[in-house]
């Protein structure tokens, strides 16, 4: 439920995904700015997720290797620290934001195998190799069959990646439910929208005790990051308008 009083008392840039662009939007189009702020600030004030976790999701969405928004990353790291987040929590999210790039292989490796077979191309034969990290993930039931294609193509590299990823997800910094909710944010983000991972982690979040409302809140946080278009573009528009107006004044004065 939208908390109108809390939203009305918040100024642009005080909370949520907004930079100083929010104030300029109020100046230029107060009605649209009010409607947009009501929608975007809601996850910060409705209390479904703790404020600290909301900011940590903001860090995840902005720092993700599919986004790399420096201003948003800084804003949400600062806010996360102010709401009690630790260095290790934020660092873990940055590590998660890095290893989500494995979806390039999740997407491409099966296609490579299919097209290679169709073209009559085969991988060079290789001797059996030790893959302890992959073996461990299989033994504890954490292996994802979506990883089979790139394991088949390069088991040594896949094992090195799994050792990297397992160190992040198995660190114990976050509870299993929090790990799954953060993973939903990474995969459902509008700059990624990786459907298999989104489904997998929504299912995992429910198993770990997340409510429908909590998962929906993460999806809302993915959506509100769309205002980064305004955070980027509005200041540029303001600067270019001022530049354009100065140039026109100068040219008019020259003609006079």
Coordinates of C-alpha atoms in Angstrom, one line a residue:
X1 CA 0.0 0.0 0.0
X2 CA 1.3 3.4 -1.0
X3 CA 2.1 5.6 2.1
X4 CA 1.0 9.0 0.7
X5 CA 2.0 10.9 3.9
X6 CA 5.6 9.6 4.0
X7 CA 6.0 10.3 0.3
X8 CA 4.6 13.8 0.5
X9 CA 7.1 14.6 3.3
X10 CA 10.1 13.4 1.3
X11 CA 12.0 15.8 -0.8
X12 CA 13.6 14.8 -4.2
X13 CA 17.0 13.3 -3.5
X14 CA 16.2 12.5 0.2
X15 CA 15.4 8.9 -0.5
X16 CA 14.7 6.6 -3.4
X17 CA 16.5 6.5 -6.7
X18 CA 16.6 10.2 -7.4
X19 CA 19.5 12.6 -7.9
X20 CA 19.1 16.4 -8.0
X21 CA 17.2 15.9 -11.3
X22 CA 14.1 15.4 -9.2
X23 CA 14.0 19.0 -8.1
X24 CA 14.4 20.2 -11.7
X25 CA 11.5 17.9 -12.7
X26 CA 9.3 19.5 -10.0
X27 CA 10.1 22.9 -11.5
X28 CA 9.4 21.8 -15.1
X29 CA 6.5 19.5 -14.7
X30 CA 5.2 19.4 -11.1
X31 CA 2.2 17.1 -11.8
X32 CA 4.3 14.4 -13.6
X33 CA 7.1 14.7 -11.0
X34 CA 4.6 14.2 -8.2
X35 CA 3.1 11.1 -9.8
X36 CA 6.5 9.6 -10.6
X37 CA 7.8 10.2 -7.1
X38 CA 4.8 8.6 -5.5
X39 CA 5.5 5.5 -7.6
X40 CA 9.3 5.4 -7.2
X41 CA 9.7 6.3 -3.6
X42 CA 7.0 3.8 -2.4
X43 CA 9.4 0.9 -1.7
X44 CA 11.4 3.1 0.7
X45 CA 8.4 4.0 2.8
X46 CA 5.9 1.1 2.6
X47 CA 7.8 -1.0 5.1
X48 CA 7.6 -4.3 3.2
X49 CA 11.4 -4.7 3.2
X50 CA 13.8 -3.2 5.7
X51 CA 15.2 0.2 4.6
X52 CA 18.8 -1.2 4.7
X53 CA 17.9 -4.1 2.4
X54 CA 16.1 -1.7 0.0
X55 CA 19.3 0.3 -0.3
X56 CA 21.3 -2.9 -0.8
X57 CA 19.1 -3.9 -3.7
X58 CA 19.7 -0.4 -5.0
X59 CA 23.4 -1.1 -4.9
X60 CA 22.9 -4.4 -6.7
X61 CA 20.9 -2.8 -9.5
X62 CA 23.2 0.0 -10.1
X63 CA 26.5 -1.8 -9.7
X64 CA 25.4 -4.8 -11.8
X65 CA 27.8 -5.6 -14.7
X66 CA 24.8 -5.0 -16.9
X67 CA 24.3 -1.5 -15.6
X68 CA 27.4 0.1 -14.1
X69 CA 25.8 3.3 -13.0
X70 CA 28.5 5.1 -10.9
X71 CA 26.2 7.9 -9.5
X72 CA 23.5 5.4 -8.5
X73 CA 26.0 3.0 -7.0
X74 CA 27.5 5.7 -4.9
X75 CA 24.1 7.0 -3.8
X76 CA 22.9 3.6 -2.6
X77 CA 26.2 2.6 -1.0
X78 CA 26.1 5.8 1.0
X79 CA 22.5 5.2 2.0
X80 CA 23.2 1.6 2.8
X81 CA 26.0 2.5 5.1
X82 CA 23.8 5.1 6.8
X83 CA 21.1 2.5 7.4
X84 CA 23.6 0.0 9.0
X85 CA 25.0 -2.0 6.1
X86 CA 28.5 -3.4 6.6
X87 CA 31.5 -3.3 4.3
X88 CA 31.3 -7.1 3.9
X89 CA 27.6 -6.9 2.9
X90 CA 28.2 -4.3 0.3
X91 CA 31.3 -6.0 -1.0
X92 CA 29.4 -9.3 -1.3
X93 CA 26.8 -7.6 -3.5
X94 CA 29.6 -6.1 -5.7
X95 CA 31.0 -9.7 -6.1
X96 CA 27.5 -10.9 -7.0
X97 CA 27.2 -8.1 -9.5
X98 CA 30.4 -9.3 -11.1
X99 CA 29.7 -13.0 -11.4
X100 CA 26.2 -12.5 -12.9
X101 CA 28.1 -12.2 -16.2
X102 CA 28.1 -16.0 -16.3
X103 CA 24.7 -15.7 -18.1
X104 CA 26.7 -15.0 -21.3
X105 CA 27.7 -18.6 -21.1
X106 CA 24.3 -19.8 -20.0
X107 CA 22.9 -18.2 -23.1
X108 CA 25.7 -18.8 -25.6
X109 CA 27.1 -22.2 -24.7
X110 CA 24.0 -24.3 -25.6
X111 CA 23.8 -22.3 -28.9
X112 CA 27.4 -23.0 -29.6
X113 CA 26.9 -26.7 -29.0
X114 CA 23.8 -26.8 -31.2
X115 CA 25.4 -24.8 -34.1
X116 CA 28.7 -26.6 -33.8
X117 CA 26.9 -30.0 -34.2
X118 CA 24.9 -28.6 -37.2
X119 CA 28.1 -27.5 -38.8
X120 CA 29.9 -30.7 -38.2
X121 CA 32.4 -29.0 -35.9
X122 CA 33.7 -30.7 -32.8
X123 CA 35.7 -29.6 -29.8
X124 CA 39.3 -30.9 -29.7
X125 CA 39.6 -34.0 -27.4
X126 CA 40.8 -33.4 -24.0
X127 CA 42.0 -35.6 -21.1
X128 CA 39.9 -36.0 -18.0
X129 CA 40.5 -33.2 -15.5
X130 CA 39.8 -32.6 -11.8
X131 CA 36.9 -30.2 -11.2
X132 CA 36.6 -30.1 -7.4
X133 CA 34.4 -26.9 -7.2
X134 CA 31.9 -28.3 -9.6
X135 CA 32.0 -31.7 -7.8
X136 CA 31.3 -30.0 -4.5
X137 CA 28.3 -28.1 -5.9
X138 CA 26.8 -31.3 -7.3
X139 CA 27.3 -33.1 -4.0
X140 CA 25.4 -30.5 -2.1
X141 CA 22.6 -30.2 -4.6
X142 CA 23.5 -26.7 -5.9
X143 CA 24.5 -27.6 -9.4
X144 CA 22.3 -25.9 -12.1
X145 CA 21.8 -28.0 -15.2
X146 CA 22.0 -24.8 -17.2
X147 CA 25.8 -24.9 -16.5
X148 CA 26.2 -28.3 -18.2
X149 CA 26.9 -26.9 -21.7
X150 CA 29.8 -24.7 -20.7
X151 CA 31.1 -27.3 -18.4
X152 CA 31.1 -29.7 -21.4
X153 CA 33.0 -27.0 -23.5
X154 CA 35.6 -26.0 -20.9
X155 CA 35.5 -27.9 -17.6
X156 CA 38.7 -26.4 -16.2
X157 CA 37.5 -22.8 -16.7
X158 CA 34.0 -23.7 -15.5
X159 CA 35.5 -25.1 -12.3
X160 CA 37.5 -21.9 -11.8
X161 CA 34.3 -19.8 -12.2
X162 CA 32.4 -22.0 -9.8
X163 CA 35.1 -21.7 -7.2
X164 CA 34.7 -17.9 -7.6
X165 CA 31.0 -17.9 -7.4
X166 CA 30.7 -20.4 -4.6
X167 CA 32.9 -18.2 -2.5
X168 CA 30.4 -15.4 -2.9
X169 CA 27.1 -17.2 -2.5
X170 CA 28.4 -19.6 0.2
X171 CA 30.0 -16.8 2.4
X172 CA 27.1 -16.7 4.9
X173 CA 27.1 -12.9 4.7
X174 CA 23.4 -12.9 3.8
X175 CA 20.6 -15.3 4.8
X176 CA 19.5 -17.6 2.0
X177 CA 16.3 -15.6 1.6
X178 CA 18.3 -12.4 1.1
X179 CA 20.6 -14.1 -1.4
X180 CA 17.6 -15.2 -3.4
X181 CA 15.9 -11.8 -3.3
X182 CA 19.2 -10.1 -4.4
X183 CA 19.5 -12.6 -7.2
X184 CA 15.9 -11.9 -8.3
X185 CA 16.9 -8.2 -8.6
X186 CA 20.0 -9.0 -10.7
X187 CA 18.1 -11.2 -13.1
X188 CA 14.9 -9.3 -13.4
X189 CA 16.6 -5.9 -13.8
X190 CA 15.5 -4.1 -16.9
X191 CA 19.1 -4.1 -18.2
X192 CA 19.2 -7.9 -17.9
X193 CA 15.8 -9.6 -17.8
X194 CA 17.2 -13.1 -17.7
X195 CA 14.0 -15.2 -17.5
X196 CA 15.5 -18.6 -16.4
X197 CA 17.4 -17.0 -13.5
X198 CA 14.4 -14.9 -12.5
X199 CA 12.2 -17.9 -12.3
X200 CA 14.8 -20.0 -10.5
X201 CA 15.5 -17.4 -7.9
X202 CA 11.8 -16.5 -7.3
X203 CA 11.2 -20.2 -6.6
X204 CA 14.3 -20.2 -4.4
X205 CA 13.1 -17.1 -2.5
X206 CA 9.7 -18.7 -1.8
X207 CA 11.4 -21.9 -0.6
X208 CA 13.7 -19.8 1.7
X209 CA 10.6 -18.1 3.3
X210 CA 10.1 -14.9 1.2
X211 CA 6.6 -13.7 0.9
X212 CA 4.9 -12.8 -2.4
X213 CA 4.9 -9.2 -1.2
X214 CA 8.7 -9.2 -0.6
X215 CA 9.4 -10.6 -4.0
X216 CA 7.1 -8.1 -5.6
X217 CA 8.9 -5.3 -3.7
X218 CA 12.2 -6.4 -5.3
X219 CA 10.5 -6.3 -8.8
X220 CA 9.2 -2.8 -8.0
X221 CA 12.8 -1.7 -7.1
X222 CA 13.9 -3.0 -10.5
X223 CA 11.2 -0.8 -12.1
X224 CA 11.9 2.4 -10.2
X225 CA 15.5 2.4 -11.4
X226 CA 14.1 3.5 -14.7
X227 CA 14.3 7.1 -13.4
X228 CA 18.0 6.9 -14.1
X229 CA 17.0 8.1 -17.6
X230 CA 15.9 11.3 -15.9
X231 CA 18.8 11.4 -13.5
X232 CA 21.1 11.3 -16.6
X233 CA 19.1 13.3 -19.1
X234 CA 17.5 16.1 -17.1
X235 CA 20.7 17.9 -16.0
X236 CA 22.1 17.6 -19.5
X237 CA 18.9 19.1 -20.9
X238 CA 19.1 21.9 -18.4
X239 CA 22.7 22.6 -19.3
X240 CA 22.1 22.5 -23.0
X241 CA 19.0 24.7 -22.8
X242 CA 21.0 27.3 -20.9
X243 CA 23.8 27.0 -23.5
X244 CA 21.3 27.3 -26.3
X245 CA 19.7 30.4 -24.8
X246 CA 23.0 32.1 -24.1
X247 CA 24.0 31.5 -27.7
X248 CA 20.7 32.9 -29.0
X249 CA 21.0 36.0 -26.8
X250 CA 24.5 36.5 -28.1
X251 CA 23.5 36.2 -31.7
X252 CA 20.6 38.5 -31.2
X253 CA 22.8 41.1 -29.6
X254 CA 25.3 40.8 -32.4
X255 CA 22.6 41.5 -35.0
X256 CA 21.5 44.6 -33.1

